[in-house]
Coordinates of C-alpha atoms in Angstrom, one line a residue:
Chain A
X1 CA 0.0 0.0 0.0
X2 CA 1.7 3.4 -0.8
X3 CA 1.3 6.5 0.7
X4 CA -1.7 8.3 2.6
X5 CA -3.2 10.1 0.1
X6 CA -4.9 13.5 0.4
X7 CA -8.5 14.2 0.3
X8 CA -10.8 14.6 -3.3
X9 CA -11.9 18.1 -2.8
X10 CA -14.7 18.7 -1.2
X11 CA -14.9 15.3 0.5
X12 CA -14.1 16.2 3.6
X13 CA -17.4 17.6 5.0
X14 CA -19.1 14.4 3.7
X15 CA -16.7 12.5 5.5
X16 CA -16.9 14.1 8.8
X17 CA -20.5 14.1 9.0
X18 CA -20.6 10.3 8.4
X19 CA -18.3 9.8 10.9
X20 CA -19.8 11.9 13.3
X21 CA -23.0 10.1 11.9
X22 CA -22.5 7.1 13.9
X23 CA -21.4 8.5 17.3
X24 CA -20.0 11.9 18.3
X25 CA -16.5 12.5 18.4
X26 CA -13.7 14.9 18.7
X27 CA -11.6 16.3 15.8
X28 CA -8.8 14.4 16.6
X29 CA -10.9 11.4 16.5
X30 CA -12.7 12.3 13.4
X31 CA -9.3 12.5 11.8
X32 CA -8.3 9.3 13.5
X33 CA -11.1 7.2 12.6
X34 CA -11.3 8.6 8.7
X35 CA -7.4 7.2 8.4
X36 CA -8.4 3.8 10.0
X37 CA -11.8 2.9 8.6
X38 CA -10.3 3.5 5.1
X39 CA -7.2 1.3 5.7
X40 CA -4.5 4.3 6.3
X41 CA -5.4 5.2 2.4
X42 CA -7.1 8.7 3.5
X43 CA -5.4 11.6 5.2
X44 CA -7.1 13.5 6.5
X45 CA -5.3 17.3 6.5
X46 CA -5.5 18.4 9.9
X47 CA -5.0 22.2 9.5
X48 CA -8.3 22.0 7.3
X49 CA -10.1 19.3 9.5
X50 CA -10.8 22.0 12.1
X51 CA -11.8 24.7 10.1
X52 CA -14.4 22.1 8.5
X53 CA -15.5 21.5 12.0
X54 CA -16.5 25.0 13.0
X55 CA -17.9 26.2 9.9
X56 CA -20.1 22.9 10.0
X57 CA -21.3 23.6 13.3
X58 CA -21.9 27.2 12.5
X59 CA -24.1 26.0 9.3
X60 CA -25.9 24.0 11.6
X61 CA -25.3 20.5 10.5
X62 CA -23.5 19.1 13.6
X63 CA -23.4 20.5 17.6
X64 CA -20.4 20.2 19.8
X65 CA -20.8 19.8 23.5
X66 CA -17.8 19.3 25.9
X67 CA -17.2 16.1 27.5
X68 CA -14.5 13.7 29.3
X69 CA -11.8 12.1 26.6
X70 CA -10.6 8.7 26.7
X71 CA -7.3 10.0 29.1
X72 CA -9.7 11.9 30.9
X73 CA -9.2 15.2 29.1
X74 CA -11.6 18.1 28.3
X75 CA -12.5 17.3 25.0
X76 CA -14.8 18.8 22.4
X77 CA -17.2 15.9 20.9
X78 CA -19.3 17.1 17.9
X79 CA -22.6 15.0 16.7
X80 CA -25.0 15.1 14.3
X81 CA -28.2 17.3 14.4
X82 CA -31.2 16.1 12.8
X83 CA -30.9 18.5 10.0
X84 CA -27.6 17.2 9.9
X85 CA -29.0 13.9 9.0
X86 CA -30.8 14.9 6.1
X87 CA -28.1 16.6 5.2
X88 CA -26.0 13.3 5.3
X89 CA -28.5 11.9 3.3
X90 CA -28.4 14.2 0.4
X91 CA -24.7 14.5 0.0
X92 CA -24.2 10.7 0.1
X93 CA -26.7 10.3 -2.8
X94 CA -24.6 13.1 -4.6
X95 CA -21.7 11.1 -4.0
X96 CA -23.4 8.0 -5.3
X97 CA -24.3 9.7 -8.6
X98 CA -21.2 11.3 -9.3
X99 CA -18.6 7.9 -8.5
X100 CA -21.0 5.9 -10.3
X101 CA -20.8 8.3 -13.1
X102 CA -17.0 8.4 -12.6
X103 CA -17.0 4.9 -13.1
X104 CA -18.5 4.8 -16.1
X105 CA -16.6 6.9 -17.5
X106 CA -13.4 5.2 -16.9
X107 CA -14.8 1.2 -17.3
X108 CA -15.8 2.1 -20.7
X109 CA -14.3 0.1 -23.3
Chain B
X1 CA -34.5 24.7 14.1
X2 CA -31.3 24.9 12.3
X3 CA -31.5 28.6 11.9
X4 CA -32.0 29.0 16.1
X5 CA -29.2 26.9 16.5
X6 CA -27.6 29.2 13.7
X7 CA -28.0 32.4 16.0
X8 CA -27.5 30.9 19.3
X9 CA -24.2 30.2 17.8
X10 CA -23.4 33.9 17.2
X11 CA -25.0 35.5 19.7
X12 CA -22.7 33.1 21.6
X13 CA -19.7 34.4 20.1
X14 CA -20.9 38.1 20.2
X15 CA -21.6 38.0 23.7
X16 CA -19.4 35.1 25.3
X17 CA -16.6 35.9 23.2
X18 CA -14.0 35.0 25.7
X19 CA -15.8 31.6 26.1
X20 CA -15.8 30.9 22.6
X21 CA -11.8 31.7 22.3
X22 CA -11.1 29.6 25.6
X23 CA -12.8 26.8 23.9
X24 CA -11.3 27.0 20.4
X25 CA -7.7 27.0 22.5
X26 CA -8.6 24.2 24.4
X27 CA -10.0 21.8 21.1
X28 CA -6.6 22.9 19.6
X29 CA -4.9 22.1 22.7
X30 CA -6.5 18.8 23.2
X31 CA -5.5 17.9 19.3
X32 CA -1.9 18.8 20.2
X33 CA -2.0 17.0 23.1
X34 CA -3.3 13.8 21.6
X35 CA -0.7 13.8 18.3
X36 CA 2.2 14.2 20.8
X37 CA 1.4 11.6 22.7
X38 CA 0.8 9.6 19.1
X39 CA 4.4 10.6 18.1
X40 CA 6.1 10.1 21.3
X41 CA 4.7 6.3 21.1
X42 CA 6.5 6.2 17.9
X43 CA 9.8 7.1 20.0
X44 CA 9.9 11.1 19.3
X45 CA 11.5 13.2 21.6
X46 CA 9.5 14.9 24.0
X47 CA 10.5 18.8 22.2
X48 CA 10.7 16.8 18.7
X49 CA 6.9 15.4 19.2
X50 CA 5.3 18.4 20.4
X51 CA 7.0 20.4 17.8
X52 CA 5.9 17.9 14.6
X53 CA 2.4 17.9 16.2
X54 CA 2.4 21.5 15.6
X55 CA 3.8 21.2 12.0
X56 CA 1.1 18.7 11.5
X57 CA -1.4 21.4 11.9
X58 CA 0.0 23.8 9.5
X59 CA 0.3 26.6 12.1
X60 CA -1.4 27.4 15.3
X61 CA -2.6 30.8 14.7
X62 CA -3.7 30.6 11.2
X63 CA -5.6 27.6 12.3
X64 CA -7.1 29.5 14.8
X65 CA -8.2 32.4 12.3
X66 CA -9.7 30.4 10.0
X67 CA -11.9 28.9 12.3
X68 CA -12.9 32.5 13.7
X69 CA -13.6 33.2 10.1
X70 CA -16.1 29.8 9.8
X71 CA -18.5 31.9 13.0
X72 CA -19.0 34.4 10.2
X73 CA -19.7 37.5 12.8
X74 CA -16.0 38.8 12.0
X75 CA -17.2 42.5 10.7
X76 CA -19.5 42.7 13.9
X77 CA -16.6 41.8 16.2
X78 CA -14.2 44.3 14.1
X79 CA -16.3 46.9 14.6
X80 CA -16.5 46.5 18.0
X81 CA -12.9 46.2 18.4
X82 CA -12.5 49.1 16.5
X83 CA -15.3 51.2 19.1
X84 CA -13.4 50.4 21.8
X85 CA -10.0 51.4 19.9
X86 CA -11.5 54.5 19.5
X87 CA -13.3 55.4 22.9
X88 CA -9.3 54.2 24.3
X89 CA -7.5 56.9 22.1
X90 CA -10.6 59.4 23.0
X91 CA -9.8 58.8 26.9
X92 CA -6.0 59.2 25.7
X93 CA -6.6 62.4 24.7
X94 CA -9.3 64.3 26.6
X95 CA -7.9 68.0 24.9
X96 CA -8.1 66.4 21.1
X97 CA -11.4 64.8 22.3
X98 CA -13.1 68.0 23.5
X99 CA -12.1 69.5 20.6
X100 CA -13.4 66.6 17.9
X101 CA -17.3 66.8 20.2
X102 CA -17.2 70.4 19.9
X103 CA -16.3 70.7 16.0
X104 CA -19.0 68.3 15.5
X105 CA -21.6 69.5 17.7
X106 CA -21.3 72.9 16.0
X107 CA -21.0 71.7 12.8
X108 CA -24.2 69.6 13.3
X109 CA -25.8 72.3 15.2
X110 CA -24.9 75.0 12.3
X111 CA -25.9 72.9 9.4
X112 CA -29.3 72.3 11.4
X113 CA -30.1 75.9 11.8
X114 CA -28.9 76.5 8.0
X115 CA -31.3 73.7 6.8
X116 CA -34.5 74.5 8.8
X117 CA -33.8 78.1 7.9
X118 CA -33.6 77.1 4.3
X119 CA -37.0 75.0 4.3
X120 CA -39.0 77.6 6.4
X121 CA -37.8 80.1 3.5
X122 CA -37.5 78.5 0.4
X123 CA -38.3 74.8 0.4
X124 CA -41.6 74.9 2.6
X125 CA -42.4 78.1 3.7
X126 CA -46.0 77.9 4.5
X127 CA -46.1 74.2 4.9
X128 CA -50.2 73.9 6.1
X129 CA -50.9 75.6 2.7
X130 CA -51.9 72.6 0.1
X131 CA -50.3 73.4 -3.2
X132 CA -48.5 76.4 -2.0
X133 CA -46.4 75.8 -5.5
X134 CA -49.2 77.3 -7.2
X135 CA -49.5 80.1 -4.7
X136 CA -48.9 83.5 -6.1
X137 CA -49.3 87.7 -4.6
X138 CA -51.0 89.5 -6.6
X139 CA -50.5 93.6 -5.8
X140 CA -51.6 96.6 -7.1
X141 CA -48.6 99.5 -8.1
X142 CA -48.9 102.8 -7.2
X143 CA -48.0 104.9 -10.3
X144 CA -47.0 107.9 -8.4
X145 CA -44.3 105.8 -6.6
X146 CA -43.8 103.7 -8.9
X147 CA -40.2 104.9 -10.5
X148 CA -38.7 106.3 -7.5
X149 CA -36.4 103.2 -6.1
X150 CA -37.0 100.7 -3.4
X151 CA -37.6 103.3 -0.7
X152 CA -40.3 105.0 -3.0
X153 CA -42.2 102.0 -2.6
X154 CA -44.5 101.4 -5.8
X155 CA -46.4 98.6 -4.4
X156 CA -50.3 99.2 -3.0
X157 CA -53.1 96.8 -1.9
X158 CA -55.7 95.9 -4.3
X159 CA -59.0 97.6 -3.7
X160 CA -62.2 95.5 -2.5
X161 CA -63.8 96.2 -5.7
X162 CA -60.8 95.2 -8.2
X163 CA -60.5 91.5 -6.2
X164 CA -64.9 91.4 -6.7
X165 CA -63.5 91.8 -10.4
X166 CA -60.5 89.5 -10.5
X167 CA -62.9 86.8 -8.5
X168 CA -65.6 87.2 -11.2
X169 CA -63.7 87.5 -14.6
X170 CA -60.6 85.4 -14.5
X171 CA -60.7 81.9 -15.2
X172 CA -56.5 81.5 -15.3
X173 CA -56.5 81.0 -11.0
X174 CA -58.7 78.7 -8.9
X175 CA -59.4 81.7 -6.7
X176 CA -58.2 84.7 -5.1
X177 CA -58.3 85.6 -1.9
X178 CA -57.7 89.3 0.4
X179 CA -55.4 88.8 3.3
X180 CA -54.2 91.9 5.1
X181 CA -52.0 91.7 7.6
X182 CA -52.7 94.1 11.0
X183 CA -52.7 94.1 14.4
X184 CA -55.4 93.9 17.1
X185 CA -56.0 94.0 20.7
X186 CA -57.0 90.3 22.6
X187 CA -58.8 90.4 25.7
X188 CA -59.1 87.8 27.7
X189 CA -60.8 88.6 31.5
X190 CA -59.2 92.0 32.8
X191 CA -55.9 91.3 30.5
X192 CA -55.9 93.0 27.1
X193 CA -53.0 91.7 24.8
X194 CA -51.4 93.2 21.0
X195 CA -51.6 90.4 18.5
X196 CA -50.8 89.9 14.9
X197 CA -53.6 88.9 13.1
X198 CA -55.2 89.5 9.2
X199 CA -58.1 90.8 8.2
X200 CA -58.9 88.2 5.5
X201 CA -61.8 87.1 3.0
X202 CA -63.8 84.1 3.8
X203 CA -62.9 81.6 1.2
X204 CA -59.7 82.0 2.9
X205 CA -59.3 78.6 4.4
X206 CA -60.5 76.9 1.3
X207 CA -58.7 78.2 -1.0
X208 CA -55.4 77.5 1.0
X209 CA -56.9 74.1 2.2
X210 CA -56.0 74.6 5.4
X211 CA -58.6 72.8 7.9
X212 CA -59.4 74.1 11.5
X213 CA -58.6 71.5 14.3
X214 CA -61.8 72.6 16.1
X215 CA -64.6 74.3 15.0
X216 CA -64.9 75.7 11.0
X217 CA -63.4 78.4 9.4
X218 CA -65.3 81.1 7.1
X219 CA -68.7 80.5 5.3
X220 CA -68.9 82.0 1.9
X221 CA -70.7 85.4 1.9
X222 CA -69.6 85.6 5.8
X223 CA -67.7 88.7 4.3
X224 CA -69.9 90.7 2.6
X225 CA -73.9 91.4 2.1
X226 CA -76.5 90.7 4.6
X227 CA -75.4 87.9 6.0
X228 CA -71.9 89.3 6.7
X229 CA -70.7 89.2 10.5
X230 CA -67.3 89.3 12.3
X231 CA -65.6 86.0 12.5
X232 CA -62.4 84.9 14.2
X233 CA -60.0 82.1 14.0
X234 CA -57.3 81.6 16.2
X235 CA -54.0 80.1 16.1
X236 CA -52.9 77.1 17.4
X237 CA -50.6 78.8 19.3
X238 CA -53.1 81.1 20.6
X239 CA -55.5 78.4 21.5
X240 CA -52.6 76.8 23.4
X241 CA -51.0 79.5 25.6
X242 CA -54.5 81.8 25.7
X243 CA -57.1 79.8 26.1
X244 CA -55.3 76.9 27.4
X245 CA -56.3 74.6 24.8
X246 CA -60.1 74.7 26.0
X247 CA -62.2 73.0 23.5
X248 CA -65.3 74.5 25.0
X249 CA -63.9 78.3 23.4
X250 CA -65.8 77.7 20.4
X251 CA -69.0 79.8 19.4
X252 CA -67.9 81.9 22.3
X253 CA -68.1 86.1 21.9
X254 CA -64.8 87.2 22.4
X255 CA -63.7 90.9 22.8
X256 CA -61.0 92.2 19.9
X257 CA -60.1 95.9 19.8
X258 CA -61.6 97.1 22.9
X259 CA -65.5 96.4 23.5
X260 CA -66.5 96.0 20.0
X261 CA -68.0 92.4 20.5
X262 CA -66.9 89.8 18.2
X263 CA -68.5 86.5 17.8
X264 CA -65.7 84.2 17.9
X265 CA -65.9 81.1 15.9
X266 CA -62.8 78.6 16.0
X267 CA -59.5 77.6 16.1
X268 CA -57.0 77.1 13.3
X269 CA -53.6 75.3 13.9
X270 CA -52.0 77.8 11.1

């Protein structure tokens, strides 16, 4: 396996939320997780992961709330709101379309 | 709800700045924190971890800015900053401040005076009047006067019979009306006071379309022929500081020039 390799633009929301999607988190989890659950391929870039975070929150799509880390460490956890669901929802099927179409694009023969 | 969550989010910002600041530090912190401890388990230095977990983030404080930028109330917060800048040099420097309030409230005051001045005169100088664009003098000229300068005065009222005429024969205005300007002599109980009044003709009020507040102004033929009787209508003013704004004046005789009863017959806010 070669190198992590950076983000597609304009990925990285969808990414997040999903992650987020399935229980909340902290950046440095988010970032974690991303690398892991794609078998170290993605890398996430960390000086654009929190930036991403805020202005996510600030549209509304996921909430932060302050809790205990694993080491016992003030940590910020974001989640997903329920228009953050929907939200979700939408981009995924956006994604869908467009790798499918990618796909077909490049399988032709 | 997104858009309440939305505000609460600025107004959190706007008014619990410092919060907001101590908790982007601390996220940041807690990221630090966390890919130190990552790199030290790798065998890093402690100096040579903390350092490539800052080099990992691309920069602390442009981090930081960007994610100010993301709460999208930057101008509001600039602006404040830039109030308080201000008030600071202000308190700096009480002489240059004195100075600054005073220019302005001078300036202000000045243009103020200049303006009102300008609309009583020019703009809107008899601003009860309906269309007073279409509002002309008409005077009569004295033809022995009449080439002997400004002093010599060549002007002269129009006689009673020539604005019968004019009224009668000319169809170019909408009507004319006789307004002479004089003083008389208001007496209220044992107090006798000088006013400014005009002797006027009774389609006065209509023709200007200026309505009374209380009462009515002048019937036609109230000024002349049979049914011609003295009627007076009073300032505002007058009906304010005279008659202390008693509605109950109306209809009531009231004495002008010294015992020659007048039956008095309204008030008029002119």
């Amino acid at each position: 396996m070669g190198k992590p390799t950076d983000l597609v633009q304009g990925t990285l929301d969808i990414l997040v939320l999903k992650t987020v999607a399935l229980r909340p988190m902290h950046g440095w989890g988010i970032a974690q997780r991303i690398r892991q659950i794609s078998n170290d391929v993605l890398q996430v870039n960390q000086g654009a992961l929190y930036p991403a975070l805020h202005r996510l929150e600030q549209q509304g799509w996921i909430r932060a709330t302050w809790g205990e880390s694993e080491n016992n460490r003030r940590a910020k956890y974001y989640s997903l709101t329920r228009a953050g669901v929907r939200y979700l929802e939408q981009q995924q099927e956006q994604w869908a379309r467009l790798s499918g179409a990618i796909d077909l694009v490049l399988n032709a023969t | 709800m997104r858009w309440l969550h939305k505000l609460s989010l600025k107004l959190r910002t706007l008014f619990h700045h410092q919060q907001a600041e101590q908790d982007l530090q601390d996220e940041i912190e807690f990221h630090l924190q966390s890919q130190t401890e990552e790199f030290l388990a790798q065998g890093m230095s402690p100096e040579e971890a903390r350092y490539a977990a800052l080099r990992s983030l691309g920069g602390r404080t442009r981090l930081e800015e960007q994610c100010r930028e993301t709460r999208g109330v930057g101008f509001i917060e600039h602006f404040l900053q830039d109030l308080h800048f201000g008030f600071r040099m202000l308190r700096r420097n009480p002489g240059f401040a004195l100075i600054a309030v005073l220019c302005l409230t001078l300036g202000i005051g000045a243009n103020a005076a200049v303006f009102s001045w300008i609309e009583g005169l020019l703009l809107r100088p008899f601003p009860a009047v309906e269309h007073q664009d279409r509002l002309v003098v008409v005077v009569g000229t004295n033809h022995a006067t009449r080439d002997k300068g400004a002093s010599g005065s060549g002007y002269t009222d129009v006689s009673w019979p020539d604005l019968r005429d004019y009224q009668g024969n000319t169809t170019f205005f909408d009507s004319f009306i006789a307004d002479k300007i004089m003083g008389t002599t208001l007496s209220i109980g044992d107090k006798a006071e000088r006013m400014a009044g005009s002797i006027v003709s009774s389609n006065y009020f209509e023709a200007l379309g200026v309505h009374p507040m209380l009462g009515r102004g002048f019937e036609p033929a109230e000024d002349v022929g049979r049914n011609a009787h003295p009627v007076t209508v009073i300032s505002y003013w007058v009906w304010k500081e005279r008659f202390h704004g008693d509605p109950a004046v109306i209809g009531k005789t009231q004495v002008l020039n010294g015992g020659v009863p007048d039956e008095f017959q309204g008030g008029d806010r002119v």
